[in-house]
mmCIF file of C-alpha atoms and ligand atoms in Angstrom:
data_model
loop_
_atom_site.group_PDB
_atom_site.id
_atom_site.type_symbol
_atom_site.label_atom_id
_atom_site.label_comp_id
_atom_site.label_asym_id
_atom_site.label_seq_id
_atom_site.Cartn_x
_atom_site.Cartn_y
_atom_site.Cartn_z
ATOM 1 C CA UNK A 1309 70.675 99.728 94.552
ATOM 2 C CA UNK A 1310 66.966 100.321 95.044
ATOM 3 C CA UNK A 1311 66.059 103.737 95.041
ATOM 4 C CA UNK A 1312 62.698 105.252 95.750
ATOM 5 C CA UNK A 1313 61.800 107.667 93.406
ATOM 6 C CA UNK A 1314 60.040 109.728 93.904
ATOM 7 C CA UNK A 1315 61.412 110.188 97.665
ATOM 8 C CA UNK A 1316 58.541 110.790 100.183
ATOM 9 C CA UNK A 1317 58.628 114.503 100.905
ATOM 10 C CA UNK A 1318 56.496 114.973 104.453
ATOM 11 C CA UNK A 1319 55.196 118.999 105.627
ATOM 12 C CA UNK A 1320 55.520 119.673 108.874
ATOM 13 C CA UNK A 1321 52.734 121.572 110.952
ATOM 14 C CA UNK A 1322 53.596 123.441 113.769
ATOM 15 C CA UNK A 1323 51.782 126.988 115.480
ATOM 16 C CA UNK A 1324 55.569 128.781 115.567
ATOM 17 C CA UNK A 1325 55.463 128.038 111.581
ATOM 18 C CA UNK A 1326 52.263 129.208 111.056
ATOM 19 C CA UNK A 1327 53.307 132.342 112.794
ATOM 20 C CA UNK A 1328 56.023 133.008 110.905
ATOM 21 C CA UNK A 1329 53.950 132.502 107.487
ATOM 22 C CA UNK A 1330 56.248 129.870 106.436
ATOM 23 C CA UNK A 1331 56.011 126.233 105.010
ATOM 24 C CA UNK A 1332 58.370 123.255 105.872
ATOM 25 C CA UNK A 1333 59.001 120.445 104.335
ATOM 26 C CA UNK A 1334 61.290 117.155 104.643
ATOM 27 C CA UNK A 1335 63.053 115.253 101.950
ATOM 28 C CA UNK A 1336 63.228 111.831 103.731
ATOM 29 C CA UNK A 1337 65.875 110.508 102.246
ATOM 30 C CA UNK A 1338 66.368 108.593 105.653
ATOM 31 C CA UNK A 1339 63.413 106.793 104.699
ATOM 32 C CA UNK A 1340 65.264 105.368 101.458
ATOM 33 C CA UNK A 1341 67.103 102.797 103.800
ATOM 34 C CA UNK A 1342 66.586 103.994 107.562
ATOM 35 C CA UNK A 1343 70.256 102.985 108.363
ATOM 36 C CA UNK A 1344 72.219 104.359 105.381
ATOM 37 C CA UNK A 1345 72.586 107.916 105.238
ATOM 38 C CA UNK A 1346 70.381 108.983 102.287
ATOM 39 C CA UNK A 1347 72.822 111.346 99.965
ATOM 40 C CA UNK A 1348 75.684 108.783 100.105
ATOM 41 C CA UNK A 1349 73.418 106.537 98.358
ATOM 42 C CA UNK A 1350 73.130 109.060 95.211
ATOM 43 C CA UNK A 1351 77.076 109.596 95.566
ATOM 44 C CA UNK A 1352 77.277 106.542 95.079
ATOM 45 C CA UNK A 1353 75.858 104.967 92.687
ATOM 46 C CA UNK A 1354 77.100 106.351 89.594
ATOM 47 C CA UNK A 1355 80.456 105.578 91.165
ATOM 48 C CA UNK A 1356 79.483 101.901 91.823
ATOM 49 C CA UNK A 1357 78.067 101.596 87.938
ATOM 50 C CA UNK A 1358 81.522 102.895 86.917
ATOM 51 C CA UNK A 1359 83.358 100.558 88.948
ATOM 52 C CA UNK A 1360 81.389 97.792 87.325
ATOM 53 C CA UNK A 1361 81.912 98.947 83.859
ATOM 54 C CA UNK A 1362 85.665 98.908 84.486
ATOM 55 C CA UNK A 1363 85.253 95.325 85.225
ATOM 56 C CA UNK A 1364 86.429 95.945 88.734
ATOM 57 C CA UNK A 1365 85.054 94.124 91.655
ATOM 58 C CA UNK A 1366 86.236 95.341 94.763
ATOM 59 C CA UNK A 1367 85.752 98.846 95.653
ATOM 60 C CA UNK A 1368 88.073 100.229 98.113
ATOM 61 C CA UNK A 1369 87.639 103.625 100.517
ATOM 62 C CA UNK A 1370 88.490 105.337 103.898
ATOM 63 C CA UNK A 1371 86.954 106.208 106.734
ATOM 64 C CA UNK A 1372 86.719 106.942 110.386
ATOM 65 C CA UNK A 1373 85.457 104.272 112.961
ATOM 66 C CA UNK A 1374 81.939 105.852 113.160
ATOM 67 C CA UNK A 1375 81.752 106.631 109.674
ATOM 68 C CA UNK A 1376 78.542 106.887 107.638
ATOM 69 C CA UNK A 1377 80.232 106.661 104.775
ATOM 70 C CA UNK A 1378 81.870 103.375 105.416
ATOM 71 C CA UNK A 1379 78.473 101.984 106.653
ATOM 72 C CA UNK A 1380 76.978 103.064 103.603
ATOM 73 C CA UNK A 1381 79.360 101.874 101.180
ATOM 74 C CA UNK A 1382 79.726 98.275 102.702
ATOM 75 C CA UNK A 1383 75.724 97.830 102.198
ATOM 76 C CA UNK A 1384 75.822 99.211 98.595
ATOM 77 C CA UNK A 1385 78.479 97.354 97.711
ATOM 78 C CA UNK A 1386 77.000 94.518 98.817
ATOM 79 C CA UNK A 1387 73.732 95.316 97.250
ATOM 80 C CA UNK A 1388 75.577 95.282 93.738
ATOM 81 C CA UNK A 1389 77.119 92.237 94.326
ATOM 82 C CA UNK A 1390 80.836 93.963 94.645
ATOM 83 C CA UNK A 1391 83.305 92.909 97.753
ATOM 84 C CA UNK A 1392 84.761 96.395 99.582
ATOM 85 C CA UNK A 1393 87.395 97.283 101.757
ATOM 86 C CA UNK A 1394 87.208 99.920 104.343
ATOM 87 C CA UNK A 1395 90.661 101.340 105.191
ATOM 88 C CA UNK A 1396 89.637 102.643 109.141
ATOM 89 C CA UNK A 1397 91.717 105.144 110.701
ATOM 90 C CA UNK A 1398 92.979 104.573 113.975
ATOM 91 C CA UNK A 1399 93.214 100.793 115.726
ATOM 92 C CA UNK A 1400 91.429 97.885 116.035
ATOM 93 C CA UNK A 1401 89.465 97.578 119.730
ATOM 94 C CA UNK A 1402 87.279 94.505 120.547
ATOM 95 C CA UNK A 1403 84.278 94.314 120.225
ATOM 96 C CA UNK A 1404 84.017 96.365 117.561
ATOM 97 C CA UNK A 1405 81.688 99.513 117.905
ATOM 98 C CA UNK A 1406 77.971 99.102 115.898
ATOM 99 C CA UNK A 1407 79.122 100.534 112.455
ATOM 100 C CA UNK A 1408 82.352 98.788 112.188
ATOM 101 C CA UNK A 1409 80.523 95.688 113.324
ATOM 102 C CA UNK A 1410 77.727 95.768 110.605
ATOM 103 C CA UNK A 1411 80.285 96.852 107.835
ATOM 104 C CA UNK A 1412 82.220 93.732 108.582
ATOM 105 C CA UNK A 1413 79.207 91.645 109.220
ATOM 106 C CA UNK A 1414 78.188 92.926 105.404
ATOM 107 C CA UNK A 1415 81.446 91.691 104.046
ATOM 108 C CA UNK A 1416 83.277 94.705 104.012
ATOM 109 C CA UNK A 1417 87.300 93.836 104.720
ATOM 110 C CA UNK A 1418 88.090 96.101 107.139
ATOM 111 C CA UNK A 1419 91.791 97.370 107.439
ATOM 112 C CA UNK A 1420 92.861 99.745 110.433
ATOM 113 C CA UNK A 1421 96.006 102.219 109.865
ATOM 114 C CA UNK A 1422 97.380 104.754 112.486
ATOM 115 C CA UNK A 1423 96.625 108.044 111.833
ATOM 116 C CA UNK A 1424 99.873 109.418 110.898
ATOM 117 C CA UNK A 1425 99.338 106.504 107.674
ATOM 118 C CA UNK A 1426 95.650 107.805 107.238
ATOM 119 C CA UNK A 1427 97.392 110.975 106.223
ATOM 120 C CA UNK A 1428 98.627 110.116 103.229
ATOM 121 C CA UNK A 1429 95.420 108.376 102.016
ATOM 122 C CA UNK A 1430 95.367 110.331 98.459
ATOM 123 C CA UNK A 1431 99.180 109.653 98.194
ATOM 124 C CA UNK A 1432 99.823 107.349 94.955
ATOM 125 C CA UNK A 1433 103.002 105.656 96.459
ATOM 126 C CA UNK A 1434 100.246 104.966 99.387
ATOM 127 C CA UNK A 1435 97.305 104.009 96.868
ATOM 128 C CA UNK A 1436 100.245 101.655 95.047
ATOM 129 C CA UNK A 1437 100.848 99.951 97.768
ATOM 130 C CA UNK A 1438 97.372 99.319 98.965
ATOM 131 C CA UNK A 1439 97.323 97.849 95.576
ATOM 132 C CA UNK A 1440 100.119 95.859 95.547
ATOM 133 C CA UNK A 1441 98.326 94.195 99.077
ATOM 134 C CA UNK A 1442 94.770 93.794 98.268
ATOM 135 C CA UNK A 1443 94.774 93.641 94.128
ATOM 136 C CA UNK A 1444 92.830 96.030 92.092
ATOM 137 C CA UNK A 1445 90.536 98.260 92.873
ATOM 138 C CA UNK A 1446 88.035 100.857 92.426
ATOM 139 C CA UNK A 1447 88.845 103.650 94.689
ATOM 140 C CA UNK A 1448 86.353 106.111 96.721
ATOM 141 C CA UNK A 1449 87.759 108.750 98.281
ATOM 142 C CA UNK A 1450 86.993 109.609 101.898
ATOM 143 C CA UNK A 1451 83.469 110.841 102.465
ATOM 144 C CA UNK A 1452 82.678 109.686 98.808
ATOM 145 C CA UNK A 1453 82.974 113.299 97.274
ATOM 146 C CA UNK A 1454 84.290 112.905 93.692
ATOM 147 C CA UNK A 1455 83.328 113.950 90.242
ATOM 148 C CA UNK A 1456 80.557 110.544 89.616
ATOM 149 C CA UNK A 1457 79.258 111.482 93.551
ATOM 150 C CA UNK A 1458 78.122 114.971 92.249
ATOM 151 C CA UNK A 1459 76.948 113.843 89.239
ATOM 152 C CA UNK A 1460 74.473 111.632 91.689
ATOM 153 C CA UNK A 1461 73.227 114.335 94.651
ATOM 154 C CA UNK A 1462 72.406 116.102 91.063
ATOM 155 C CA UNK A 1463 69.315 113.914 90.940
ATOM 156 C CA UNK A 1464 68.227 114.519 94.860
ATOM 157 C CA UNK A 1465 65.847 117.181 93.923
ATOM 158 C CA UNK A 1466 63.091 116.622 91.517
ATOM 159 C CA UNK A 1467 60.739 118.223 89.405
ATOM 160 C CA UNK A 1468 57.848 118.526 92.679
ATOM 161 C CA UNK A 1469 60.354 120.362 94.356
ATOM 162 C CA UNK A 1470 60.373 123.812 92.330
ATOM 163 C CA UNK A 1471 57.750 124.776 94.463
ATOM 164 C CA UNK A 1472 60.245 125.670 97.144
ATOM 165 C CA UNK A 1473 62.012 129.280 97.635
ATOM 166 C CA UNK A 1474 64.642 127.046 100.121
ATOM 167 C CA UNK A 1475 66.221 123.735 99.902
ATOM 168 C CA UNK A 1476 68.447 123.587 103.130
ATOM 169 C CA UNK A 1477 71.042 120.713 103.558
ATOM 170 C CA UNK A 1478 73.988 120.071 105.867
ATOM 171 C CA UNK A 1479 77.455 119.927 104.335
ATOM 172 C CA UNK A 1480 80.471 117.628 105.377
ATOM 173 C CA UNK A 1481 82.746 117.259 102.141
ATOM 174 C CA UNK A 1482 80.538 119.278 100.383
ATOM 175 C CA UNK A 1483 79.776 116.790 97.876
ATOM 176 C CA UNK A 1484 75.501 116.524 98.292
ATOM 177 C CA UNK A 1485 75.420 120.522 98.657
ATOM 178 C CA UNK A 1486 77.384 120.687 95.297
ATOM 179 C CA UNK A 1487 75.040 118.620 93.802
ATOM 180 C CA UNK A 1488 72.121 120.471 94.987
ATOM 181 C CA UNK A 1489 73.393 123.699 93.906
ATOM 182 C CA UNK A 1490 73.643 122.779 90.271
ATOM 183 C CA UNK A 1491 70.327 121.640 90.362
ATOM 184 C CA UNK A 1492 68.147 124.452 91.631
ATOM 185 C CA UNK A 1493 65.586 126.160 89.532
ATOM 186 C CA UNK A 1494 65.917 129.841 88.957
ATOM 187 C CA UNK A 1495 64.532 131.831 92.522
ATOM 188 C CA UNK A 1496 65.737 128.639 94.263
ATOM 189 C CA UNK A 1497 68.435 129.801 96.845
ATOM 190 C CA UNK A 1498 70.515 126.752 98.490
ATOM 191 C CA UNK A 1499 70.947 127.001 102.544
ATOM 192 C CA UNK A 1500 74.274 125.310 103.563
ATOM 193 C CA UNK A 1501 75.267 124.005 107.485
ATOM 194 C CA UNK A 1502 78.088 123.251 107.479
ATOM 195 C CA UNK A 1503 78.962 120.383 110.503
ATOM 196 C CA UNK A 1504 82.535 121.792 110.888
ATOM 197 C CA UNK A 1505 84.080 124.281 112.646
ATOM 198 C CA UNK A 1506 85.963 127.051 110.500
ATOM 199 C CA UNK A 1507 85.459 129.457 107.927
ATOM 200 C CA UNK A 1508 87.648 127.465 105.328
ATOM 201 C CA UNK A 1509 83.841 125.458 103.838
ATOM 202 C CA UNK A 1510 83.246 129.166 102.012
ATOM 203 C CA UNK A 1511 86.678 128.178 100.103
ATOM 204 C CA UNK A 1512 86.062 124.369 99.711
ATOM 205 C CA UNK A 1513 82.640 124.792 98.431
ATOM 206 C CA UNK A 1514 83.950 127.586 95.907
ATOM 207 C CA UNK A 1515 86.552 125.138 94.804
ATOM 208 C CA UNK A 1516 84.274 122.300 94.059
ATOM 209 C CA UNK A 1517 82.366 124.237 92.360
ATOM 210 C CA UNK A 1518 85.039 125.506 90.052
ATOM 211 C CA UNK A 1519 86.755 122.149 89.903
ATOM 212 C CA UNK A 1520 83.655 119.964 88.830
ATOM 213 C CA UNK A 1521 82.563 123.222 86.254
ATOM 214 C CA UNK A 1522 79.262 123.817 88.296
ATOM 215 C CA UNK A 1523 76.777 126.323 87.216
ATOM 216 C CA UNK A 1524 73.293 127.258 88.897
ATOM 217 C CA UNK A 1525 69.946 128.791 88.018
ATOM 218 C CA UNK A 1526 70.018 129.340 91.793
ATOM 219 C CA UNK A 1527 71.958 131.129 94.622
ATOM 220 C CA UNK A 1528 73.382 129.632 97.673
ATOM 221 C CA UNK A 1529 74.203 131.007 101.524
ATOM 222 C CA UNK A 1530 76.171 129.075 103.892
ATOM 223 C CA UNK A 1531 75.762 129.149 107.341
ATOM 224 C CA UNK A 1532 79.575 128.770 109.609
ATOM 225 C CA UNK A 1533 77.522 129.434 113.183
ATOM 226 C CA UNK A 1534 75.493 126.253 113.914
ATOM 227 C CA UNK A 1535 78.349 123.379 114.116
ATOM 228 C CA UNK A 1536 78.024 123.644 117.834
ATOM 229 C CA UNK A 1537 81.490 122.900 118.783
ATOM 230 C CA UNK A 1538 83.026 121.227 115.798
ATOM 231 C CA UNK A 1539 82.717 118.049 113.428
ATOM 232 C CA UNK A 1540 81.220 115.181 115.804
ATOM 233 C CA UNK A 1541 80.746 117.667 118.995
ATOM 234 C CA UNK A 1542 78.106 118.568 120.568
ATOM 235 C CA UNK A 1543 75.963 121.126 122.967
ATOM 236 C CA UNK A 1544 73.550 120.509 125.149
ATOM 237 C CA UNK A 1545 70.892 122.648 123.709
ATOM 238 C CA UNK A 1546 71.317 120.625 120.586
ATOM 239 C CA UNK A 1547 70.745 116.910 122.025
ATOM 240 C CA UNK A 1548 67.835 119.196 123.399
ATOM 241 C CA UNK A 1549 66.421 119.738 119.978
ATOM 242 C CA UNK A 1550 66.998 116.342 118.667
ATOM 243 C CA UNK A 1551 64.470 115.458 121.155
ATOM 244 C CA UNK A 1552 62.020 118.278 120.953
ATOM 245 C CA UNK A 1553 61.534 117.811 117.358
ATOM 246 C CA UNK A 1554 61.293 113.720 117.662
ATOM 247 C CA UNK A 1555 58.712 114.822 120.043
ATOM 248 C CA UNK A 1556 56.939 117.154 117.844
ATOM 249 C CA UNK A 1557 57.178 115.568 115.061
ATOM 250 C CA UNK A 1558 58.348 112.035 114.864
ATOM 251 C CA UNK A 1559 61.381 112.439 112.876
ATOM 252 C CA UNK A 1560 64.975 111.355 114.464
ATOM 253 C CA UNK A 1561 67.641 113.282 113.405
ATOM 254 C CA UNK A 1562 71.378 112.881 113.930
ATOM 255 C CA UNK A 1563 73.881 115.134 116.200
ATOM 256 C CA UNK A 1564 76.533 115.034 113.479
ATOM 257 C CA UNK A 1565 74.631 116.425 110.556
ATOM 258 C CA UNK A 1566 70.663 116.376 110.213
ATOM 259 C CA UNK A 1567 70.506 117.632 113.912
ATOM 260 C CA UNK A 1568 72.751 120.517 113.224
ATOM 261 C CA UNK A 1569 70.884 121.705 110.402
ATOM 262 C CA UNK A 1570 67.843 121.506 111.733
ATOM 263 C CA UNK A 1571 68.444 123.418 114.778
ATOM 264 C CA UNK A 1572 70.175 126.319 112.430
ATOM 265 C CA UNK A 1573 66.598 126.040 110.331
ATOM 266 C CA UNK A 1574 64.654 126.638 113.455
ATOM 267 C CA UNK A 1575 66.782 129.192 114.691
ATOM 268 C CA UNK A 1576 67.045 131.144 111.138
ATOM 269 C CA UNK A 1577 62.938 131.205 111.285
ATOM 270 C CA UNK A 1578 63.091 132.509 114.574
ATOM 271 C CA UNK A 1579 65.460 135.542 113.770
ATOM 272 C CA UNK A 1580 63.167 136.359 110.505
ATOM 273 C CA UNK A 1581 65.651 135.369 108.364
ATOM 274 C CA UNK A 1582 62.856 133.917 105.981
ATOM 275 C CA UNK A 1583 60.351 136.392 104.071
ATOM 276 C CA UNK A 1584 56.627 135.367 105.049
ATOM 277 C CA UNK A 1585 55.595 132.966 102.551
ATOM 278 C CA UNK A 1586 58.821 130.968 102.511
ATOM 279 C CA UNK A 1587 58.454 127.203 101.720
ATOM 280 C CA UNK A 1588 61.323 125.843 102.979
ATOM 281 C CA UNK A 1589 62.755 122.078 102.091
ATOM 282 C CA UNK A 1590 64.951 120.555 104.468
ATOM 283 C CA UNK A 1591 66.875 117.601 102.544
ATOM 284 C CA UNK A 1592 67.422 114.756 105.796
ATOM 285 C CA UNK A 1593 70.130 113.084 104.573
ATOM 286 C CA UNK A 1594 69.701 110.050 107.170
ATOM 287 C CA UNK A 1595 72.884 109.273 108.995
ATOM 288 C CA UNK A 1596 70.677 107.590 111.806
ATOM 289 C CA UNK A 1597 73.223 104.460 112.005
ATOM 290 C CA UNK A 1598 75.291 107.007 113.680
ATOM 291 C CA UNK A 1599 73.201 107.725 116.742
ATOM 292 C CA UNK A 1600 73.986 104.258 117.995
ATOM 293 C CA UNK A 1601 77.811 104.881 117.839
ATOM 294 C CA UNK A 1602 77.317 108.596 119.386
ATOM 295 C CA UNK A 1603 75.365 106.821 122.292
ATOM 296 C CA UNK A 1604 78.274 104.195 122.568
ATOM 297 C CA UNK A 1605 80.634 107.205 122.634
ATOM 298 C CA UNK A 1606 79.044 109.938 124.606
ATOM 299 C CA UNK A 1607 76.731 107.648 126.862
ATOM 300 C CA UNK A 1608 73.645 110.235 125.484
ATOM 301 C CA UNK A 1609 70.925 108.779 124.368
ATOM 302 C CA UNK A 1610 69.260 109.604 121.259
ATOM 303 C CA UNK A 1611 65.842 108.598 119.793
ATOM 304 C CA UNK A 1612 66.603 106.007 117.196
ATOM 305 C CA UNK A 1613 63.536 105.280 115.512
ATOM 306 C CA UNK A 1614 62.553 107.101 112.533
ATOM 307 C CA UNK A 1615 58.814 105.720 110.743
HETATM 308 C C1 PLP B 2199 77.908 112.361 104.796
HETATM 309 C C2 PLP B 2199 76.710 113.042 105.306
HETATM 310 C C3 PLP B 2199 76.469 114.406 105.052
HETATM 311 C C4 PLP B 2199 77.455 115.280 104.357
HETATM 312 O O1 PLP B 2199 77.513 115.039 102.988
HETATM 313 P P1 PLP B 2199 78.674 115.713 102.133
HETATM 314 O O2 PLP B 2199 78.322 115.360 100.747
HETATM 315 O O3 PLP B 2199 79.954 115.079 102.575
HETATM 316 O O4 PLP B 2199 78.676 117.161 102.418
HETATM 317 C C5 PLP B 2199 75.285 114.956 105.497
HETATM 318 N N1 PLP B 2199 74.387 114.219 106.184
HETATM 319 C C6 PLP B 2199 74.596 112.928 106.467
HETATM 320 C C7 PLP B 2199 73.576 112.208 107.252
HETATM 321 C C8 PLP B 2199 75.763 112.291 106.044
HETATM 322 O O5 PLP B 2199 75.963 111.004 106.353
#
């Protein structure tokens, strides 16, 4: 699995920024494969080496129908030469939207449970069974957060990027913002966004961060106030930015994620929430394979091309 490295990080120009006295930049990590969300390549990989190394060949993991994780783990599986099996939550429906479709078309088996079923997903009796059905396996857990996934969004930043006072990224699991955290440079504080609604991310983050023995040089701040509506909902005034910043700037973002954080980035600048002299990093994590499915779902369209 091909990664760029260093990944192309653009600065953005723009009279409100130069205003405010503040520098932006963007982590393109969309660029590393414009499809595959960016940060679930770097969770992973290490996970995909380890599979290897245990001389299994099939990796195995769950998802929802519009999942980027799925997407992304069918192509890097079949990058490294490994068969997968996505284990999709809900039913089968014909045709099959755009990221189911180009999982399968990649190889991936694709296996559809009922909800109530996708509940038990971390149950062993469950994972024994799976077992006993489709043979060994190396397991990924939904949305890819696990130990070898930190140990990979550990590598995002690099050495160029101590120059920034803010590295901002959205959170879903909370598996690429762990990884961030424990690799900021002292003065380096970590802006979170988190894409779902509730109060319970303070908590999960905390916990990964305990569980996986994470330590900083840095501090981190995470923002509950910009999921605008909940985990894959929307507002207008966000689809709104989406396309004022693809206008401004070029850059496509994605409703679920990217969008979300961007729009809380804008909006923290605008408050003064940044000291002049800020240089600010926002890590896009890609996710752009999504906008098709969104469009598909919500009949909005979305820019979806991002060079
Ligand atoms: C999965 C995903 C995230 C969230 O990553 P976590 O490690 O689960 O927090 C953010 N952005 C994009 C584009 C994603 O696909």
């Amino acid at each position: 699995m091909l990664l760029p490295n260093p990944i192309p990080t653009q600065f953005i120009s723009h009279s409100f920024l130069e205003e405010k006295g503040i520098e932006l930049a963007i982590k393109r990590l969309d660029l590393v494969n414009p499809m595959v969300s960016g940060n679930k390549f770097f969770k992973l990989k290490h996970n995909l080496e380890q599979s290897k190394s245990q001389g299994k060949s099939t990796i195995l993991t769950f998802g929802g129908a519009f999942s980027n994780h799925i997407y992304a783990t069918a192509e890097a599986a079949k990058a490294e030469g490994l068969e997968s099996i996505g284990i999709i939550r809900g039913e089968r429906s014909e045709p099959l939207n755009a990221t189911l479709a180009h999982a399968e078309k990649l190889g991936m088996h694709l296996h559809f449970i009922d909800r109530t079923a996708y509940r038990n997903k971390t149950d062993p009796e469950f994972l024994a069974d799976l077992k006993a059905r489709f043979g060994d396996f190396y397991l990924i857990p939904e949305g890819g957060t696990n130990e070898l996934a930190i140990k990979g969004t550990q590598e995002i930043l690099d050495l160029d990027d101590q120059q920034f006072s803010h590295i901002c990224s959205s959170i879903g699991t909370g598996g690429t913002f762990a990884g961030l955290f424990a690799s900021l440079d002292s003065n380096q504080k970590l802006l979170g966004f988190s894409s779902l609604k509730g109060e319970f991310i303070h908590q999960e983050i905390a916990g990964l961060l305990e569980k996986h023995e994470l330590k900083s040089q840095g501090s981190y701040e995470i923002f509950t106030n910009y999921h605008s509506g909940g985990y894959a909902k929307y507002k207008q005034e966000l689809i709104d930015f989406i396309w004022w910043f693809y206008e401004q700037f070029e850059i496509v973002l994605d409703p679920i994620y990217t969008g979300k954080m961007a729009f809380g980035i804008w909006d923290l600048i605008k408050k003064g929430y940044f000291p002049k002299g800020s240089k600010i990093l926002m890590i896009h994590s890609g996710g752009l394979q999504g906008n098709m499915g969104f469009t598909e779902r919500t009949r909005i369209k979305l820019p979806t091309l991002s060079v």
